[in-house]
DNA sequence: AGATTGACTGCAT
DNA sequence: CATGCAGCCAATC
């Protein structure tokens, strides 16, 4: 584990703040955390271990679709985990933002 | 210390 | 609607 985990911790904390049944985009988290870009979020997610307590599956791309590149079954696992939380996937495998969109820890209020 | 890459996004073509 | 390019910051080689 690299010593610069402080940045990761910020991202992980934000992801942990996502309530069950809700999802956030990389850009959303990046803006919320600040000091980092969507790429950092993705990078942090990629660095997550398997038994992590971070609900990484609640993080999707801007299209509302799973983007996992690493691990062939990662995307499938993510979608399964989301469905298990009550997240409904629309046609094309995209998420229904009207139902699962997470505005932030304040629930709409910017921080 | 310099170059490359990465689970992204937005705008341009 | 598909493809391309640039920007972003940190990790890795």
mmCIF file of C-alpha atoms (C1' of nucleotides) in Angstrom:
data_model
loop_
_atom_site.group_PDB
_atom_site.id
_atom_site.type_symbol
_atom_site.label_atom_id
_atom_site.label_comp_id
_atom_site.label_asym_id
_atom_site.label_seq_id
_atom_site.Cartn_x
_atom_site.Cartn_y
_atom_site.Cartn_z
ATOM 1 C CA UNK A 1 0.000 0.000 0.000
ATOM 2 C CA UNK A 2 1.414 3.358 -0.997
ATOM 3 C CA UNK A 3 1.823 5.988 1.718
ATOM 4 C CA UNK A 4 -0.247 8.462 -0.266
ATOM 5 C CA UNK A 5 -3.382 6.584 0.777
ATOM 6 C CA UNK A 6 -4.748 9.824 2.232
ATOM 7 C CA UNK A 7 -6.183 10.692 -1.145
ATOM 8 C CA UNK A 8 -7.618 7.236 -1.438
ATOM 9 C CA UNK A 9 -9.135 7.508 2.006
ATOM 10 C CA UNK A 10 -10.980 10.645 0.933
ATOM 11 C CA UNK A 11 -12.422 8.818 -2.020
ATOM 12 C CA UNK A 12 -13.218 5.730 -0.012
ATOM 13 C CA UNK A 13 -14.925 7.826 2.633
ATOM 14 C CA UNK A 14 -17.085 9.446 -0.018
ATOM 15 C CA UNK A 15 -17.995 6.080 -1.473
ATOM 16 C CA UNK A 16 -18.836 4.768 1.975
ATOM 17 C CA UNK A 17 -21.147 7.752 2.369
ATOM 18 C CA UNK A 18 -23.284 6.452 -0.442
ATOM 19 C CA UNK A 19 -26.419 4.956 1.087
ATOM 20 C CA UNK A 20 -27.595 1.541 -0.029
ATOM 21 C CA UNK A 21 -29.761 1.611 -3.104
ATOM 22 C CA UNK A 22 -28.069 4.774 -4.353
ATOM 23 C CA UNK A 23 -25.259 5.275 -6.832
ATOM 24 C CA UNK A 24 -22.859 8.096 -7.641
ATOM 25 C CA UNK A 25 -20.693 8.854 -10.629
ATOM 26 C CA UNK A 26 -16.923 9.128 -10.635
ATOM 27 C CA UNK A 27 -17.181 12.793 -11.487
ATOM 28 C CA UNK A 28 -19.616 13.328 -8.643
ATOM 29 C CA UNK A 29 -17.266 11.789 -6.134
ATOM 30 C CA UNK A 30 -14.280 13.579 -7.600
ATOM 31 C CA UNK A 31 -16.053 16.915 -7.240
ATOM 32 C CA UNK A 32 -17.246 16.076 -3.770
ATOM 33 C CA UNK A 33 -13.839 14.971 -2.597
ATOM 34 C CA UNK A 34 -12.122 17.759 -4.464
ATOM 35 C CA UNK A 35 -8.422 17.782 -5.260
ATOM 36 C CA UNK A 36 -8.930 14.828 -7.526
ATOM 37 C CA UNK A 37 -10.397 13.967 -10.863
ATOM 38 C CA UNK A 38 -12.669 11.149 -12.023
ATOM 39 C CA UNK A 39 -9.521 9.293 -13.033
ATOM 40 C CA UNK A 40 -8.281 9.293 -9.482
ATOM 41 C CA UNK A 41 -11.567 7.867 -8.323
ATOM 42 C CA UNK A 42 -11.353 5.120 -10.884
ATOM 43 C CA UNK A 43 -7.759 4.500 -9.982
ATOM 44 C CA UNK A 44 -8.639 4.279 -6.326
ATOM 45 C CA UNK A 45 -11.427 1.857 -7.085
ATOM 46 C CA UNK A 46 -9.085 -0.292 -9.127
ATOM 47 C CA UNK A 47 -6.718 -0.403 -6.180
ATOM 48 C CA UNK A 48 -9.433 -1.646 -3.839
ATOM 49 C CA UNK A 49 -8.928 -5.130 -2.442
ATOM 50 C CA UNK A 50 -11.631 -7.774 -2.701
ATOM 51 C CA UNK A 51 -12.669 -7.796 0.922
ATOM 52 C CA UNK A 52 -12.940 -4.043 1.180
ATOM 53 C CA UNK A 53 -15.658 -2.341 3.192
ATOM 54 C CA UNK A 54 -16.038 0.243 0.433
ATOM 55 C CA UNK A 55 -19.235 -0.193 -1.577
ATOM 56 C CA UNK A 56 -17.385 0.358 -4.825
ATOM 57 C CA UNK A 57 -20.281 -1.204 -6.690
ATOM 58 C CA UNK A 58 -22.264 1.979 -6.014
ATOM 59 C CA UNK A 59 -19.887 3.912 -8.208
ATOM 60 C CA UNK A 60 -20.718 3.985 -11.887
ATOM 61 C CA UNK A 61 -19.777 6.095 -14.872
ATOM 62 C CA UNK A 62 -21.663 9.082 -16.218
ATOM 63 C CA UNK A 63 -23.856 6.899 -18.394
ATOM 64 C CA UNK A 64 -25.189 5.135 -15.361
ATOM 65 C CA UNK A 65 -23.444 2.003 -16.520
ATOM 66 C CA UNK A 66 -20.811 -0.130 -14.886
ATOM 67 C CA UNK A 67 -17.346 0.547 -16.218
ATOM 68 C CA UNK A 68 -15.127 -1.970 -14.546
ATOM 69 C CA UNK A 69 -12.207 -2.757 -16.820
ATOM 70 C CA UNK A 70 -10.164 -4.952 -14.512
ATOM 71 C CA UNK A 71 -11.326 -8.449 -13.656
ATOM 72 C CA UNK A 72 -13.712 -9.926 -16.187
ATOM 73 C CA UNK A 73 -16.500 -10.665 -13.707
ATOM 74 C CA UNK A 74 -16.129 -7.405 -11.820
ATOM 75 C CA UNK A 75 -18.808 -5.635 -13.822
ATOM 76 C CA UNK A 76 -21.209 -8.522 -13.426
ATOM 77 C CA UNK A 77 -20.601 -8.632 -9.689
ATOM 78 C CA UNK A 78 -21.203 -4.909 -9.429
ATOM 79 C CA UNK A 79 -24.490 -5.078 -11.251
ATOM 80 C CA UNK A 80 -25.588 -8.021 -9.135
ATOM 81 C CA UNK A 81 -24.719 -6.171 -5.944
ATOM 82 C CA UNK A 82 -26.689 -3.145 -7.091
ATOM 83 C CA UNK A 83 -29.735 -5.188 -8.003
ATOM 84 C CA UNK A 84 -29.515 -6.823 -4.592
ATOM 85 C CA UNK A 85 -29.851 -3.339 -3.088
ATOM 86 C CA UNK A 86 -32.943 -2.580 -5.092
ATOM 87 C CA UNK A 87 -31.317 -0.671 -7.901
ATOM 88 C CA UNK A 88 -33.282 -1.020 -11.099
ATOM 89 C CA UNK A 89 -31.481 -1.216 -14.407
ATOM 90 C CA UNK A 90 -33.241 0.263 -17.385
ATOM 91 C CA UNK A 91 -33.073 -0.950 -20.965
ATOM 92 C CA UNK A 92 -29.522 -1.198 -22.221
ATOM 93 C CA UNK A 93 -28.276 -2.033 -18.742
ATOM 94 C CA UNK A 94 -28.317 1.609 -17.669
ATOM 95 C CA UNK A 95 -29.371 2.752 -14.210
ATOM 96 C CA UNK A 96 -32.524 4.679 -13.521
ATOM 97 C CA UNK A 97 -31.102 7.941 -12.214
ATOM 98 C CA UNK A 98 -34.514 9.127 -11.122
ATOM 99 C CA UNK A 99 -34.516 6.327 -8.573
ATOM 100 C CA UNK A 100 -30.925 5.804 -7.540
ATOM 101 C CA UNK A 101 -29.183 9.124 -8.203
ATOM 102 C CA UNK A 102 -27.252 10.199 -5.113
ATOM 103 C CA UNK A 103 -26.865 13.937 -4.873
ATOM 104 C CA UNK A 104 -24.457 13.827 -1.994
ATOM 105 C CA UNK A 105 -24.174 13.386 1.811
ATOM 106 C CA UNK A 106 -26.552 16.303 2.252
ATOM 107 C CA UNK A 107 -29.072 14.899 -0.165
ATOM 108 C CA UNK A 108 -29.094 17.736 -2.654
ATOM 109 C CA UNK A 109 -27.226 20.460 -0.828
ATOM 110 C CA UNK A 110 -23.757 21.068 -2.166
ATOM 111 C CA UNK A 111 -20.919 21.112 0.309
ATOM 112 C "C1'" DA B 1 13.405 12.662 -12.781
ATOM 113 C "C1'" DG B 2 10.735 11.649 -17.070
ATOM 114 C "C1'" DA B 3 7.330 8.806 -19.440
ATOM 115 C "C1'" DT B 4 3.227 5.871 -19.333
ATOM 116 C "C1'" DT B 5 -1.219 4.457 -17.766
ATOM 117 C "C1'" DG B 6 -5.686 4.442 -15.523
ATOM 118 C "C1'" DA B 7 -12.929 1.212 -13.171
ATOM 119 C "C1'" DC B 8 -13.542 9.169 -16.305
ATOM 120 C "C1'" DT B 9 -15.649 13.303 -18.408
ATOM 121 C "C1'" DG B 10 -16.768 16.816 -21.808
ATOM 122 C "C1'" DC B 11 -16.579 18.860 -26.127
ATOM 123 C "C1'" DA B 12 -15.492 18.517 -30.956
ATOM 124 C "C1'" DT B 13 -15.673 16.028 -35.314
ATOM 125 C "C1'" DC C 1 -24.883 7.774 -32.350
ATOM 126 C "C1'" DA C 2 -19.569 6.489 -32.817
ATOM 127 C "C1'" DT C 3 -14.889 8.094 -32.506
ATOM 128 C "C1'" DG C 4 -11.155 11.217 -31.127
ATOM 129 C "C1'" DC C 5 -8.653 14.326 -28.273
ATOM 130 C "C1'" DA C 6 -7.499 16.973 -24.160
ATOM 131 C "C1'" DG C 7 -7.560 17.674 -19.090
ATOM 132 C "C1'" DC C 8 -7.155 16.025 -14.777
ATOM 133 C "C1'" DC C 9 -3.746 13.856 -10.494
ATOM 134 C "C1'" DA C 10 -1.492 10.011 -8.683
ATOM 135 C "C1'" DA C 11 0.770 5.563 -9.047
ATOM 136 C "C1'" DT C 12 4.018 2.696 -11.365
ATOM 137 C "C1'" DC C 13 8.061 1.621 -14.377
#
